[in-house]
């Protein structure tokens, strides 16, 4: 695309065209003005993969580990590479603008989208996000840090008023944005849905004009979150450039009217348009044509990077008696609900259709030369697992046939309007359309066959935006077409899950027939289904298990093997955009399974897949424990690489894991209560609180073990003007190559005039060392940045004079972190105030 002369184009645009440029035209595209050479740009989700333009039956994509997993790598070089590959994936999907990274803060382990952001700490999150943005930008794609700001829960996310002090806003919630923008000057930002201190962010002049534009001098494009605009003049006057998605609700005729009647001044409209046109120019070198066809990359080098990221994200939380690494030549028992399914990604807009998946069971099986035995133990699903992947089409392909009609099943001789082969039976039809389908009201018959492996009672379920009936061999097993109740599925537009059951015989082939009516045929969404297109459906099922019997089988198997691994955790039903978790626990039955298997065989390794912390009442008894997040396409291989020692684990927790939910500082204030969420813990988020109150945690921020050991020595601190340089010698004292993360914390000056967290992360560096090898690690930080707090009286950062402490931490050798820390100090001679990035 050619570079456009922005000022010339503005001078030639008619008011109507300017108005058009300030809103999307459809779910993903901006408006084009062909007569002036302004192309339409394509945006695409999201943080851990590039979905392209389709939620429904989209083109497959690379999927990286969720952001907490990437956060656990503490690896800036890796994050840069991740960003670059996502930039290339954008090119394959024809997207000029990537809707990520997500850099909100995990106030609580319960946040439905907690998995999407890197860390509870702004320096870690912002630094990784900055590198990710730089990588994306290397491909001339524009990254979009989101959601600016304080969208830290899902409950009533569009209406909730996040009430936060100026100090916490600056020190905690704006911090990752501030750092990422300083590093990358990312060309776009997405506003949050919520209010901050009384005003929705998309029309909050103080946040978007005073802070972002004026104080930080950021001059990129500010877009709304999807349907997150609530006014015409207020939003445009506050500085919101682009309303997404289209067609517009608030601009168009309403904005023309406002512009004609001095509600929006001409220069303000021009400024919004200027930002849109600048965005066009920022992506011009990408070479992506308008409305490009969507393609797949999936190259061997990409798969290698995905695997590296999956393995590097894993945190070895415990490894007593060197249970790990396992021996590839010995048999192994693989147990648990997450073993044979691939929990690769959290739910909501971050989800992508993956190129391929590797389950933990497959990952382990590919390493072991002896027997790999399996026991399910318990299930881990919240909703029954989708049936789609278990079905077969008449010609034997995995999946089922989807036939759409304009007429209901009662019309005889109705014609097929569209026919597709699908494998996913849980999907939004959001962007589904076909020229033969004449209205939002249409009907779909879905058909495949199912041949169960085991005899028994099977439970089935249907969740819809619309209506749905599930038949097995002609018998109506689930009817979700009448008396519908609204639930949390499909961004809370769907019904609750409706169940039925049937006895099936192993080896017999059954016809599965799902009869669906699109959104308007249902009544649960009260018409609001249109927000997400013509509807959504999910039909699911699995064998009912006797939990006691099934756990007993797993225990028996564990007692017969030398090597045992349990895969448990959450999945994209438990952790998703649209709602928060209700508690911090594993799915029902998992704790019981884990405790009993560990008791039967103490040398069991427990692998937890979750985006955010879970309670682990059995943690003291587990000798080996890994936190494996949602690992993307290569989840299973990444886990197996670590379990068998092909990769030495180096992940460190980017979030604290509390013992109980009640210990979390946001416990009293996490949810919207009559429209507001009070950020009552102030700056004491995550480790800042646990440190201050000396509340014990299960695993602290920054924790993570290795199969080797490291020593730290020779701390040197050089303070030169604005720069603070901290250096230490790190030595790999074990017999295996491994990576260490040097974590630099600053502790407040005792003379500081304000109550402060006992330590705050200010810099970090990862270093790879061979056995016996040592290296000098130097971390440079800005002294003002490292010592300042936000002065609410002055409205500025203040670096107070005084003597500050330096604390260098890293992998512990199994002892207490305090015994292995290096400590020193430095002085700030003069008190100074500052603003800006
Ligand atoms: C999410 C955004 C996302 C957008 C487009 C919204 O629901 O909050 O993060 O980019 O949808 O899918």
PDB file of C-alpha atoms in Angstrom, residues 391 446-450 470-475 508-514:
ATOM      1  CA  UNK A 391     -17.806 -37.754  15.307  1.00  0.00           C
ATOM      2  CA  UNK A 446     -25.727 -31.182  11.784  1.00  0.00           C
ATOM      3  CA  UNK A 447     -25.052 -34.841  11.368  1.00  0.00           C
ATOM      4  CA  UNK A 448     -22.297 -37.338  12.092  1.00  0.00           C
ATOM      5  CA  UNK A 449     -21.795 -40.752  13.620  1.00  0.00           C
ATOM      6  CA  UNK A 450     -20.370 -41.732  16.987  1.00  0.00           C
ATOM      7  CA  UNK A 470     -29.952 -33.306  19.969  1.00  0.00           C
ATOM      8  CA  UNK A 471     -31.064 -36.690  18.664  1.00  0.00           C
ATOM      9  CA  UNK A 472     -29.137 -39.965  19.024  1.00  0.00           C
ATOM     10  CA  UNK A 473     -30.327 -42.614  16.577  1.00  0.00           C
ATOM     11  CA  UNK A 474     -33.557 -40.689  16.104  1.00  0.00           C
ATOM     12  CA  UNK A 475     -34.323 -40.350  19.832  1.00  0.00           C
ATOM     13  CA  UNK A 508     -21.902 -49.727  17.981  1.00  0.00           C
ATOM     14  CA  UNK A 509     -22.225 -46.792  15.578  1.00  0.00           C
ATOM     15  CA  UNK A 510     -24.886 -44.196  16.460  1.00  0.00           C
ATOM     16  CA  UNK A 511     -26.266 -41.395  14.342  1.00  0.00           C
ATOM     17  CA  UNK A 512     -25.847 -38.012  16.053  1.00  0.00           C
ATOM     18  CA  UNK A 513     -28.217 -35.377  14.704  1.00  0.00           C
ATOM     19  CA  UNK A 514     -28.277 -31.808  16.001  1.00  0.00           C
TER      20      UNK A 514
END
